[in-house]
mmCIF file of C-alpha atoms in Angstrom:
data_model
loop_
_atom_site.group_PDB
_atom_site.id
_atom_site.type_symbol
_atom_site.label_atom_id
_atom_site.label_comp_id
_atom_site.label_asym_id
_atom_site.label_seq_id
_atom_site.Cartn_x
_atom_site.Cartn_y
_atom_site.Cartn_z
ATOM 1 C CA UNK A 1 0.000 0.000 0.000
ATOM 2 C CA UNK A 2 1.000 3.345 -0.574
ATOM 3 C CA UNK A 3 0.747 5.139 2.661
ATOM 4 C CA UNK A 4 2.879 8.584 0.782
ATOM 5 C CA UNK A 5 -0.635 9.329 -1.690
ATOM 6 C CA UNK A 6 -1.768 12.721 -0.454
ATOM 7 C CA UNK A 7 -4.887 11.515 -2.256
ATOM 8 C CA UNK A 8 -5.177 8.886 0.350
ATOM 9 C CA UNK A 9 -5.166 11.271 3.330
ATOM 10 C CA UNK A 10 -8.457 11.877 5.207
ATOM 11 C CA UNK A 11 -9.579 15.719 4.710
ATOM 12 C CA UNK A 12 -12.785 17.526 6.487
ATOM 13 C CA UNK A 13 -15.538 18.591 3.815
ATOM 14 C CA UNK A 14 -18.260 20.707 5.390
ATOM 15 C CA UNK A 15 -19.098 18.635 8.567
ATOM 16 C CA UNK A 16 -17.886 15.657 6.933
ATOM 17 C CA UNK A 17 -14.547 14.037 7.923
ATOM 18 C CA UNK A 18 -13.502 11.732 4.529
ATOM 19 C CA UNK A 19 -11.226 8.980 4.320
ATOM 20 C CA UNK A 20 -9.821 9.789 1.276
ATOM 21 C CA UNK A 21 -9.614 12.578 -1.559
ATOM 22 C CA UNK A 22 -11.170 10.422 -4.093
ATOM 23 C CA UNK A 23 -14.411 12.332 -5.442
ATOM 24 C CA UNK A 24 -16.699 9.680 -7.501
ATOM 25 C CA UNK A 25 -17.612 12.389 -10.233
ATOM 26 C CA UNK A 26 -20.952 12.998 -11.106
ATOM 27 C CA UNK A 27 -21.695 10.528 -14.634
ATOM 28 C CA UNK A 28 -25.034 10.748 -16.305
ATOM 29 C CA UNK A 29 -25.640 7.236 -17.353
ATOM 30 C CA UNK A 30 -29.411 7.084 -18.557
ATOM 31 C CA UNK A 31 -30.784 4.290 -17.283
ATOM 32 C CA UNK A 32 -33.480 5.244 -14.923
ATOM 33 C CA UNK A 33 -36.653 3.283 -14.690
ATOM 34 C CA UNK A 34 -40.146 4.452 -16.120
ATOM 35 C CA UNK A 35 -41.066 8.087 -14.562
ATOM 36 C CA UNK A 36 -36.993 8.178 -14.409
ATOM 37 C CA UNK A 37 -36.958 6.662 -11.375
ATOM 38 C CA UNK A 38 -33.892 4.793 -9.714
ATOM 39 C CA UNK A 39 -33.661 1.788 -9.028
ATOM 40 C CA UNK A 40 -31.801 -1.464 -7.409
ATOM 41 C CA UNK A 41 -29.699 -1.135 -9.826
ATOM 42 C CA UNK A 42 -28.282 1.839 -8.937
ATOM 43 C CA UNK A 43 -28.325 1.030 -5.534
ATOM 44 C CA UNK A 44 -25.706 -1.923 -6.560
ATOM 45 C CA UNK A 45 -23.569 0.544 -8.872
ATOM 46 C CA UNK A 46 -22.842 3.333 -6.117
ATOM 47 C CA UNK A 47 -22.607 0.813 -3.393
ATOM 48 C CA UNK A 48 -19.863 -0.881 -5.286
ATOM 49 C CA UNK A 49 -18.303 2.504 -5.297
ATOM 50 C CA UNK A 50 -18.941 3.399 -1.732
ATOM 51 C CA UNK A 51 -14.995 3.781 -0.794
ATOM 52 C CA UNK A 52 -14.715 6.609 -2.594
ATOM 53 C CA UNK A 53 -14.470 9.313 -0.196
ATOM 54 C CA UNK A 54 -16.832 11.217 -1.472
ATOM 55 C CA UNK A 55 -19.631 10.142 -4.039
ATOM 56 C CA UNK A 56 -21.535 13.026 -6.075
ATOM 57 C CA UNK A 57 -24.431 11.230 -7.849
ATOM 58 C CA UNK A 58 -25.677 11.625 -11.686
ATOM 59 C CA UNK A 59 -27.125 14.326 -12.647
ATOM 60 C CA UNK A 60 -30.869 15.039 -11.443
ATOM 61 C CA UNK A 61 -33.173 16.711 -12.729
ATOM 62 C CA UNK A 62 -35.533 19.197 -10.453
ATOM 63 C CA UNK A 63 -38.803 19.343 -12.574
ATOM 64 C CA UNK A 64 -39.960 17.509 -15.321
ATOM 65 C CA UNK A 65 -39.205 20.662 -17.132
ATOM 66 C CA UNK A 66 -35.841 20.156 -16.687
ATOM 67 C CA UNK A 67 -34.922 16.497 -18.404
ATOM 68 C CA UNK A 68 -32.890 16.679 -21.668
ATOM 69 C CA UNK A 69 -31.701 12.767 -22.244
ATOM 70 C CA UNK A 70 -33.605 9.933 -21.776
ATOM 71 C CA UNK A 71 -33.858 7.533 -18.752
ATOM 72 C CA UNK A 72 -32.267 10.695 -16.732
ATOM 73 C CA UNK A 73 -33.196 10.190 -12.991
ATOM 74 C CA UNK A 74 -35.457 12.879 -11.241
ATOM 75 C CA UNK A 75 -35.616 13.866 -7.732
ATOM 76 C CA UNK A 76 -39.208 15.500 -8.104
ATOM 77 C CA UNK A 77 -41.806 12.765 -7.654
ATOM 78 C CA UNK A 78 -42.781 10.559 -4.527
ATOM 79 C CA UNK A 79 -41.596 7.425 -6.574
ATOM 80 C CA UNK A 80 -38.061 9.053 -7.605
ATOM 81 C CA UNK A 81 -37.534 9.978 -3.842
ATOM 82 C CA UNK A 82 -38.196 6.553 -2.665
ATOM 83 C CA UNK A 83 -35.921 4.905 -5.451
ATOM 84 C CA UNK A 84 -32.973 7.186 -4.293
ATOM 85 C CA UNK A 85 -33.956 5.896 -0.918
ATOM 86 C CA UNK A 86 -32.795 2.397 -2.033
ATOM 87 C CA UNK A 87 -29.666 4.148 -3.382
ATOM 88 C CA UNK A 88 -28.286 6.036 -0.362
ATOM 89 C CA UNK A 89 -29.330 3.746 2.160
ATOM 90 C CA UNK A 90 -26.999 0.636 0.065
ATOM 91 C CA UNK A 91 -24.090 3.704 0.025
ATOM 92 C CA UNK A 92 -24.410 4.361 3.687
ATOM 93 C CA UNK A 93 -24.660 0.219 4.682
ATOM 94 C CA UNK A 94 -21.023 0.221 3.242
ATOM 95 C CA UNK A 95 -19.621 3.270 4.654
ATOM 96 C CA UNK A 96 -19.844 5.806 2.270
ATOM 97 C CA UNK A 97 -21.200 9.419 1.525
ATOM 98 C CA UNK A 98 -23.368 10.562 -1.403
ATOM 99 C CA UNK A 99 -24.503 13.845 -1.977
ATOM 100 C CA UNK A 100 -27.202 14.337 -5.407
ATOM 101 C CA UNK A 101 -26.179 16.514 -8.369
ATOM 102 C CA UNK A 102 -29.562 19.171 -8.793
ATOM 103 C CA UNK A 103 -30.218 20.112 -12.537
ATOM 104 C CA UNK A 104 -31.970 21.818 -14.846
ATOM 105 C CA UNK A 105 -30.692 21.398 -18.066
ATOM 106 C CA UNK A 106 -32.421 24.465 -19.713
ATOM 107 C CA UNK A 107 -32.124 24.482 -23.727
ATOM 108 C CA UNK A 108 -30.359 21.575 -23.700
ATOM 109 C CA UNK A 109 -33.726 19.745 -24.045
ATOM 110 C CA UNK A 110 -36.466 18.711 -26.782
ATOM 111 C CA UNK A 111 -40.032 18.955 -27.013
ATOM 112 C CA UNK A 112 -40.224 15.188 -26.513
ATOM 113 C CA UNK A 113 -38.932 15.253 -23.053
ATOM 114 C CA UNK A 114 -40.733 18.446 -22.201
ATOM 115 C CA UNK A 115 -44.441 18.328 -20.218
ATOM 116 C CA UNK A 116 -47.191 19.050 -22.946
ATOM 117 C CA UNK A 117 -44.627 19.041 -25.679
ATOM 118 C CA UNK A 118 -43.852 22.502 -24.724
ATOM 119 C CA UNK A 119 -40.616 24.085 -26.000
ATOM 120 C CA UNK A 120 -37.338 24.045 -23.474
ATOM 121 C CA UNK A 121 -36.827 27.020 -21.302
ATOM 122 C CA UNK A 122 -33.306 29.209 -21.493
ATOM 123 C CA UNK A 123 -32.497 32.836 -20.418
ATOM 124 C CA UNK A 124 -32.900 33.089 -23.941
ATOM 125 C CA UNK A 125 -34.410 31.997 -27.082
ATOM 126 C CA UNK A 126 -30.914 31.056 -28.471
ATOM 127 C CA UNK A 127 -30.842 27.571 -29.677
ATOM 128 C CA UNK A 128 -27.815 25.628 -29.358
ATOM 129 C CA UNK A 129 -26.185 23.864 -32.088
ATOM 130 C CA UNK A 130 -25.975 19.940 -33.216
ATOM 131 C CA UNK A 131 -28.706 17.945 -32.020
ATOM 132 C CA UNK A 132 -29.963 16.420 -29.206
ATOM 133 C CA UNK A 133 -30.720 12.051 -28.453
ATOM 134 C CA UNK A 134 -34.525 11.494 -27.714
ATOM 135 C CA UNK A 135 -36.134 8.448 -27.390
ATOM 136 C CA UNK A 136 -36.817 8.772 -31.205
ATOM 137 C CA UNK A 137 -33.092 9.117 -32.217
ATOM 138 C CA UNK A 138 -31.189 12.150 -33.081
ATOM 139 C CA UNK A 139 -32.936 15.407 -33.916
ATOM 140 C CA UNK A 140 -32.117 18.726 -34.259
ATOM 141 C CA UNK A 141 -32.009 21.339 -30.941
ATOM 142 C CA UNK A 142 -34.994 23.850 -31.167
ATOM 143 C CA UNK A 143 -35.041 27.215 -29.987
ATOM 144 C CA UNK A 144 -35.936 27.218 -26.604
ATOM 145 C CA UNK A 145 -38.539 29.792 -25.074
ATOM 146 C CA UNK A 146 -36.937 32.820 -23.145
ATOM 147 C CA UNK A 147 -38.155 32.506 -19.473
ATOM 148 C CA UNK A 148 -40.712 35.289 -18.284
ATOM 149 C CA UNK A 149 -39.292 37.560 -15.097
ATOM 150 C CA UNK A 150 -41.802 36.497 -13.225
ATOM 151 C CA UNK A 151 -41.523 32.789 -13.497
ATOM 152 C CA UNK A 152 -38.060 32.860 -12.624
ATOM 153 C CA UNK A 153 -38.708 32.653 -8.962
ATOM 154 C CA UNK A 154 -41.027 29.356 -9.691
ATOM 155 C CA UNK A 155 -37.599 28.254 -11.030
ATOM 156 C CA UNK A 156 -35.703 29.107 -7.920
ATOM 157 C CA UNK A 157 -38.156 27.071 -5.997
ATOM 158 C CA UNK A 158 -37.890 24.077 -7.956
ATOM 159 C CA UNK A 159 -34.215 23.871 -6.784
ATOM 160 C CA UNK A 160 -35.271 24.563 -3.439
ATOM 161 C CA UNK A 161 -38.081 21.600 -3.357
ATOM 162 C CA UNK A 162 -35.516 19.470 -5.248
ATOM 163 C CA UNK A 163 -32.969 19.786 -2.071
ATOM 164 C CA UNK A 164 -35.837 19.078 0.316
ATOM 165 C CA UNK A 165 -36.374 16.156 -1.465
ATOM 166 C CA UNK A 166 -32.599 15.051 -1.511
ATOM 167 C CA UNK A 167 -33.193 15.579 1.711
ATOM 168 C CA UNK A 168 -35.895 13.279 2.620
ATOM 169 C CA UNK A 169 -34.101 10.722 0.292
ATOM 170 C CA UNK A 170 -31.358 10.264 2.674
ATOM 171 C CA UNK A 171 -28.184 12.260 0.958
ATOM 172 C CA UNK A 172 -25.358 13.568 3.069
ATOM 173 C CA UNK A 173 -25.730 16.731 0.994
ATOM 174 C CA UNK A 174 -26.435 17.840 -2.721
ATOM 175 C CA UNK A 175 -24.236 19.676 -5.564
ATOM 176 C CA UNK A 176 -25.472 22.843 -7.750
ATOM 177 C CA UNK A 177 -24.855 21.844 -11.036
ATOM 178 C CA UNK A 178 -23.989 24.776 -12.608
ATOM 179 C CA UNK A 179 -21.533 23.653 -15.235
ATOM 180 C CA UNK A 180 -21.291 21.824 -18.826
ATOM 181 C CA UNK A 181 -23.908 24.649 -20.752
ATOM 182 C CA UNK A 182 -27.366 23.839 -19.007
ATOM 183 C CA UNK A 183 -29.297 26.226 -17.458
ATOM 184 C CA UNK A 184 -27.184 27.873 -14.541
ATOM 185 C CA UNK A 185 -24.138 28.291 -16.764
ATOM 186 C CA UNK A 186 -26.910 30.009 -19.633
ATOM 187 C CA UNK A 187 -27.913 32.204 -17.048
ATOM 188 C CA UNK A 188 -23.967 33.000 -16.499
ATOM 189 C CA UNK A 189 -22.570 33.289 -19.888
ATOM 190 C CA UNK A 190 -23.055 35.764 -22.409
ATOM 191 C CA UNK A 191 -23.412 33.685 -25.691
ATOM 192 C CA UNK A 192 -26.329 32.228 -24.198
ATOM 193 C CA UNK A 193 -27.726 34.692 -21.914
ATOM 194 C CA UNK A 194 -29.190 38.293 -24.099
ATOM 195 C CA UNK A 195 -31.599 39.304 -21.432
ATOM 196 C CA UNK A 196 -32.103 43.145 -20.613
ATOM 197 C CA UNK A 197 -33.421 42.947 -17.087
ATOM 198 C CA UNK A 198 -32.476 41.798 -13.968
ATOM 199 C CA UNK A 199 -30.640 38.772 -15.006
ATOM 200 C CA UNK A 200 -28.708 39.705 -17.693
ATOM 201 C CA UNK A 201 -26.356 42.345 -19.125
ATOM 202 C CA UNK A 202 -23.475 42.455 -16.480
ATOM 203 C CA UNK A 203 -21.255 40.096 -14.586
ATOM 204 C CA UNK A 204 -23.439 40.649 -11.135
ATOM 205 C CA UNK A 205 -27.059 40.199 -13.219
ATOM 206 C CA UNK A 206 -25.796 37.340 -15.315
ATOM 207 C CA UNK A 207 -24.889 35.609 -11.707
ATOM 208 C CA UNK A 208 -27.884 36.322 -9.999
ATOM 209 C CA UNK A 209 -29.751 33.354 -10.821
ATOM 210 C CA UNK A 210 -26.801 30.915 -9.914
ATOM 211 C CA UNK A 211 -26.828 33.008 -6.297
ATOM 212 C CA UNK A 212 -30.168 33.023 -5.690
ATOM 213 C CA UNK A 213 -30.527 28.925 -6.503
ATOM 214 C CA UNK A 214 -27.668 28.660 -4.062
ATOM 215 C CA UNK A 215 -29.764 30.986 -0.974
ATOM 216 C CA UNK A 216 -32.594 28.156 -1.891
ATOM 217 C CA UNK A 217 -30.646 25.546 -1.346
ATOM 218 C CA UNK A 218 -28.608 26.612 0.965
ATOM 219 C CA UNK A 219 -31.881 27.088 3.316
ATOM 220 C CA UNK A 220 -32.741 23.430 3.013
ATOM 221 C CA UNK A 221 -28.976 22.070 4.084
ATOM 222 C CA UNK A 222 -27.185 25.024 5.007
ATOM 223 C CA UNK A 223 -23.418 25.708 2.959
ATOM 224 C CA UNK A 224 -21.505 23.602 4.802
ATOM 225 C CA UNK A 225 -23.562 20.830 3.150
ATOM 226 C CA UNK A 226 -23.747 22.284 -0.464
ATOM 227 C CA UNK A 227 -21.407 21.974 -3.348
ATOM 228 C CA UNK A 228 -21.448 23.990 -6.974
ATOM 229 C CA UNK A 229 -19.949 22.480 -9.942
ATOM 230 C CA UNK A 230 -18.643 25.169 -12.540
ATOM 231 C CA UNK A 231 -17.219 24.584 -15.940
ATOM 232 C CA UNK A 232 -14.812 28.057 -16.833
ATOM 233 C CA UNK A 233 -12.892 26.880 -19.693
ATOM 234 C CA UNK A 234 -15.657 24.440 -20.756
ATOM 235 C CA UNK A 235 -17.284 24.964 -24.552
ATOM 236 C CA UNK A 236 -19.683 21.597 -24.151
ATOM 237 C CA UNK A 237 -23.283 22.278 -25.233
ATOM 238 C CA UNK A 238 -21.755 25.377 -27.675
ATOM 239 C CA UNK A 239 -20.984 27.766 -24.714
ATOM 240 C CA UNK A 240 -18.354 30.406 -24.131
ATOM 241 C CA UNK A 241 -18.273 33.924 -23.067
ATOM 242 C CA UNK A 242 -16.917 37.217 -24.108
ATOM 243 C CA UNK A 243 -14.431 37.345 -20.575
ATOM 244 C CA UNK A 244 -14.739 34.364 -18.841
ATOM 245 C CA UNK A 245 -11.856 35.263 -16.453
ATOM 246 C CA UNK A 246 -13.599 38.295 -15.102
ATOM 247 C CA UNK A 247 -16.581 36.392 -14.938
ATOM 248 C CA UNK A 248 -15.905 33.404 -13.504
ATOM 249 C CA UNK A 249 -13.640 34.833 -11.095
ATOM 250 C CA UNK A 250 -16.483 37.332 -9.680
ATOM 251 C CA UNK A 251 -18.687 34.243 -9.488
ATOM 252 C CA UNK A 252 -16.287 31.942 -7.631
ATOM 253 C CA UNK A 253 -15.423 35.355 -4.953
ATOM 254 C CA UNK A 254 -18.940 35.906 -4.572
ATOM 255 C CA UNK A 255 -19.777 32.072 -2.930
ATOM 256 C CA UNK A 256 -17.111 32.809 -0.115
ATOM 257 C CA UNK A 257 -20.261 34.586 1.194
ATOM 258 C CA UNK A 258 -22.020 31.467 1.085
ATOM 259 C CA UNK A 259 -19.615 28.951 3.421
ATOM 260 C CA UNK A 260 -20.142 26.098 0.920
ATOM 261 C CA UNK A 261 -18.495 22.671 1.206
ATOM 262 C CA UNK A 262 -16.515 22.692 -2.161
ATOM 263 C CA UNK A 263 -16.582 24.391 -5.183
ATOM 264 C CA UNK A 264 -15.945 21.754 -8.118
ATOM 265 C CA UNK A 265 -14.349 22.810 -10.599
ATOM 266 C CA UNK A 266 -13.593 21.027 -14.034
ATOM 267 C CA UNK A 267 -10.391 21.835 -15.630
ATOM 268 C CA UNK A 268 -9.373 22.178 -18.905
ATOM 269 C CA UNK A 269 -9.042 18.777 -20.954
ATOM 270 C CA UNK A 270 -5.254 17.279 -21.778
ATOM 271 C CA UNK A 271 -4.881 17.107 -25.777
ATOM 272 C CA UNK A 272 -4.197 13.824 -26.727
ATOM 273 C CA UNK A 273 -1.201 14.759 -27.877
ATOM 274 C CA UNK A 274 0.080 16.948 -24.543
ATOM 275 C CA UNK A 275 -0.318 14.146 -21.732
ATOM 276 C CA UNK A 276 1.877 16.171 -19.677
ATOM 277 C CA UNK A 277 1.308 18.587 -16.681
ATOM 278 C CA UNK A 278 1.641 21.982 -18.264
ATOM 279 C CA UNK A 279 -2.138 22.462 -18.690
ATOM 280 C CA UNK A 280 -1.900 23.283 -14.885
ATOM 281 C CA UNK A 281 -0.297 26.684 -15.424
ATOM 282 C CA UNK A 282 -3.122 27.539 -18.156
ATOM 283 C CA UNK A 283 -5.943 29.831 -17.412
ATOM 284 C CA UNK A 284 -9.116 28.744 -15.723
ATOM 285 C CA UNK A 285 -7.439 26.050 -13.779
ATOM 286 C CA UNK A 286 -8.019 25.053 -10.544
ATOM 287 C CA UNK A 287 -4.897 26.716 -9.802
ATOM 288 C CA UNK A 288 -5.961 29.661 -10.470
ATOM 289 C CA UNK A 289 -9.017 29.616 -8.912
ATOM 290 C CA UNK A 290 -7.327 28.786 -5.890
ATOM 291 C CA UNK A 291 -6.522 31.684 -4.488
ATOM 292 C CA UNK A 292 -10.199 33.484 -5.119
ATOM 293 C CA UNK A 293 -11.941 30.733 -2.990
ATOM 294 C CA UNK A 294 -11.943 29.716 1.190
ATOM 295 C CA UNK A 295 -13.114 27.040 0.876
ATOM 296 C CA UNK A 296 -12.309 23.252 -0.330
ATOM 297 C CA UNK A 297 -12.158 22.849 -4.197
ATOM 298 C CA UNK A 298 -12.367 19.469 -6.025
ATOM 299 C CA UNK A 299 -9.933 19.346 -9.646
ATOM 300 C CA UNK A 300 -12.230 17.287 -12.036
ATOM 301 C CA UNK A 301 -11.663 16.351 -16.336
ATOM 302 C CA UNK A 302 -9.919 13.507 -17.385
ATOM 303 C CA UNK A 303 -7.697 12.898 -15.342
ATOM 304 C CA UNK A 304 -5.430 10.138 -13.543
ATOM 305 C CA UNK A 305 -3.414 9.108 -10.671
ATOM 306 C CA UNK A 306 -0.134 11.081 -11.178
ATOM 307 C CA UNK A 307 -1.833 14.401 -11.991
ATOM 308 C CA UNK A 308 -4.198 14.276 -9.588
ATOM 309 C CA UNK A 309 -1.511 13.903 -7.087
ATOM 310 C CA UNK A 310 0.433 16.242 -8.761
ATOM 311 C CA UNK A 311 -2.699 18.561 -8.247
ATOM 312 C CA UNK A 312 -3.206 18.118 -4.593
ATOM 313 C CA UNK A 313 0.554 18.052 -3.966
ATOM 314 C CA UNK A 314 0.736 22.025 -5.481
ATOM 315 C CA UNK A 315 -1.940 23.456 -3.242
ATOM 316 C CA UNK A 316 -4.320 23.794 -6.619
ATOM 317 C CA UNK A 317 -7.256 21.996 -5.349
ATOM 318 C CA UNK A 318 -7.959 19.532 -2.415
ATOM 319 C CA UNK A 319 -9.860 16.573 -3.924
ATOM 320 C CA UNK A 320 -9.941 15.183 -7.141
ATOM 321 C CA UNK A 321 -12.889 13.602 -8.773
ATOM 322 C CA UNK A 322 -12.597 11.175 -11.126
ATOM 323 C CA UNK A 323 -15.172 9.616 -13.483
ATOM 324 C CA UNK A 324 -14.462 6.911 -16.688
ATOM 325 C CA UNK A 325 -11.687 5.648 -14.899
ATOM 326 C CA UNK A 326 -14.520 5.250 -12.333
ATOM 327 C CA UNK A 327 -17.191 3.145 -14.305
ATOM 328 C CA UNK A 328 -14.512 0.508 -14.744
ATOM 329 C CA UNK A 329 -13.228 0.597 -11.624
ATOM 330 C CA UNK A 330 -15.706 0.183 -8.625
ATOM 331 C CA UNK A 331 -12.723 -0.209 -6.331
ATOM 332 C CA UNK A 332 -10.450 2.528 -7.636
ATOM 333 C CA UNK A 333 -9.248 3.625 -3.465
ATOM 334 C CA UNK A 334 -7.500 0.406 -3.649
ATOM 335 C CA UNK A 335 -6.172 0.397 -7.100
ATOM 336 C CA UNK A 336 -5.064 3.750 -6.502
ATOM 337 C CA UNK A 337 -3.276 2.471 -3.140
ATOM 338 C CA UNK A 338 -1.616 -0.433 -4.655
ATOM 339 C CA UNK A 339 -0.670 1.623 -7.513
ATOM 340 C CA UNK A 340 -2.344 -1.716 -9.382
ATOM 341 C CA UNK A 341 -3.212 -1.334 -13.562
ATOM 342 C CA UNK A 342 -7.048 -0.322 -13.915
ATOM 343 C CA UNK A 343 -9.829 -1.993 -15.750
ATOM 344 C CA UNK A 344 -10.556 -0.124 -18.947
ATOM 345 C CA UNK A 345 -13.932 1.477 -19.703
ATOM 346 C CA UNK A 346 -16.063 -0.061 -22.810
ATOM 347 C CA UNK A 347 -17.660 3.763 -23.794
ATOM 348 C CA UNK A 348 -20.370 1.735 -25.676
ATOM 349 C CA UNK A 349 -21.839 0.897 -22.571
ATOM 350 C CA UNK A 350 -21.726 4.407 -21.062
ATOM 351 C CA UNK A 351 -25.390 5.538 -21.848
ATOM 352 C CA UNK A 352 -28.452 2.963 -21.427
ATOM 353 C CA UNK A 353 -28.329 -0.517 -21.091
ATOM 354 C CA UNK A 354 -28.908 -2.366 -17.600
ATOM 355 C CA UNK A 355 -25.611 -4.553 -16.224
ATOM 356 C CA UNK A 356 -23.406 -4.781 -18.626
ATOM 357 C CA UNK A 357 -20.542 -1.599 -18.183
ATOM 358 C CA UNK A 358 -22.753 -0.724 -14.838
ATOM 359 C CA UNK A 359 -22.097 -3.425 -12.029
ATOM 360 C CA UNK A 360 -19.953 -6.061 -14.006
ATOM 361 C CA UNK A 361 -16.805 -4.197 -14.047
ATOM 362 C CA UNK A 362 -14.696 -6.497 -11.695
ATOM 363 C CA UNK A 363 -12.862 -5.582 -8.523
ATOM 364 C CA UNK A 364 -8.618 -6.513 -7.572
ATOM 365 C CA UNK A 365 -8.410 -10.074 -6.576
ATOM 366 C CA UNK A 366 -8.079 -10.448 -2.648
ATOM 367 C CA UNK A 367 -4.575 -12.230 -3.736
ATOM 368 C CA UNK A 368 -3.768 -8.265 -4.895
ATOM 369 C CA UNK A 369 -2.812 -7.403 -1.151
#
């Protein structure tokens, strides 16, 4: 075992004390049950992952409004909280923590997943290129309807019930998804976000959604409790923004108001071609992130053992979540320890399915030791 792997250490989150800095990143893997609800068989895939010392679940949608794949889990009906129920109570009967990922996905949607076949809601009625998966196959992203002022607070509140439902489904504590281009990061960026009132224009309006989603929350579990996941340098879902240094780095200073657990934080991806460290001196890093925020940040995006030491080891962020590497590797605390050669990940089986590339990915021999 290596005892010398900072990523190894125990660390206190919020009013959690983990045994490790292993974050089991949050993986949409579509295969919820009919009214997306979760099932045994998610019980069996985060339990087998329950070392990890800290678990962040798929993403979760609020409101019906806000589903944009299929078979995405929800955290909004009587029969979704009970199936999560089943989930954290298997997580917790082997040790571990799980907190839910909240989300809206905003424009990132399709009539067919929408209530009434209604059109997807945005800051905006900007649609977003390339096209989305339904249950009917590929088809082109529509506009999306710009949200009203005065149903934004119905919005707000949807968050809010979502984390009283997390609640009530047994989590240790949830995560603001407010990454990856769905509807937080719309609200935040200006390629996505053209509104003239309250909410849009400058840095402060553009962020005032995001902060006002986090006072919801942060009523139901208090910060120490709450995470936010943020994507700066991220373009997925056909985002960007004019100046995302000054904006992300007024966003990330504004939650030190807030106390939160972590800010999460996914980095900039390695080029195939550059598998090397220097991407941690580039902007939008972690690293430079670091020095904005009080509280713990978890490094996310690709990557492995040696960087995410590497990582910690600087100063740049204090956990590190991982996520493929997870899939394949239920018991990746102990690979990691024993420095032993992973499972790989069959991406086929990433989206859908039931079993197979969910809860057959084996575990190290007991012979490893």
């Amino acid at each position: 075992m290596d005892n010398t792997l900072q990523l190894l250490t125990p660390i206190q989150l919020g009013t959690y004390t983990l045994p490790n800095r292993l974050v089991m990143a949050p993986l949409t893997r579509c295969r919820a049950a009919a009214g997306n609800v979760p099932y045994e068989l998610h019980a069996t895939y985060y339990a087998q992952r329950a070392t990890a010392g800290l678990i962040i679940s798929e993403a979760t949608q609020v409101c019906p409004q806000g589903q944009g794949y299929p078979a995405t889990p929800g955290i909004h009906s009587a029969a979704q909280i009970a199936g999560w129920k089943k989930v954290t109570q298997a997580v917790h009967d082997q040790g571990g923590r799980i907190f839910l990922q909240l989300w809206h996905v905003g424009r990132i949607s399709h009539p067919d997943f929408q209530p009434n076949g209604e059109l997807p809601v945005a800051p905006s009625a900007i649609a977003p290129t390339g096209e989305v998966g339904t249950y009917e196959g590929m088809k082109p992203y529509v506009a999306p309807r710009a949200l009203e002022l005065e149903e934004i607070p119905s919005v707000i509140d949807q968050y809010r019930q979502g984390a009283k439902n997390a609640l009530e489904a047994g989590f240790d504590g949830v995560e603001v998804h407010g990454a990856n281009g769905y509807l937080i990061d719309q609200f935040l960026q200006d390629c996505t976000n053209h509104r003239t009132d309250a909410y849009g224009g400058s840095v402060e309006n553009r962020s005032r959604f995001l902060m006002e989603v986090l006072e919801a929350v942060i009523e139901v579990w208090g910060g120490n409790r709450v995470g936010l996941r943020l994507s700066p340098s991220g373009s997925f879902n056909d985002m960007g923004d004019s100046d995302p240094k000054t904006l992300f780095s007024y966003v990330v200073q504004e939650l030190n108001k807030f106390n939160l657990a972590y800010l999460h934080l996914i980095e900039p991806r390695l080029n195939a071609s550059q598998d090397t460290l220097e991407h941690l001196s580039s902007d939008l890093t972690s690293g430079f992130f670091r020095p904005l925020f009080n509280s713990k940040i978890i490094a996310a995006g690709g990557l492995n053992r040696e960087i995410g030491e590497h990582i910690i080891s600087k100063g740049e962020a204090d956990l590190i979540a991982y996520g493929r590497i997870y899939i394949s590797n239920p018991d990746l605390v102990k690979r990691f320890a024993l420095n032993a050669s992973l499972n790989p990940y069959d991406r086929s089986t990433f989206y859908g399915g039931t079993e197979q590339g969910y809860t057959d990915y084996p575990f190290l021999e007991e012979a490893s030791k």
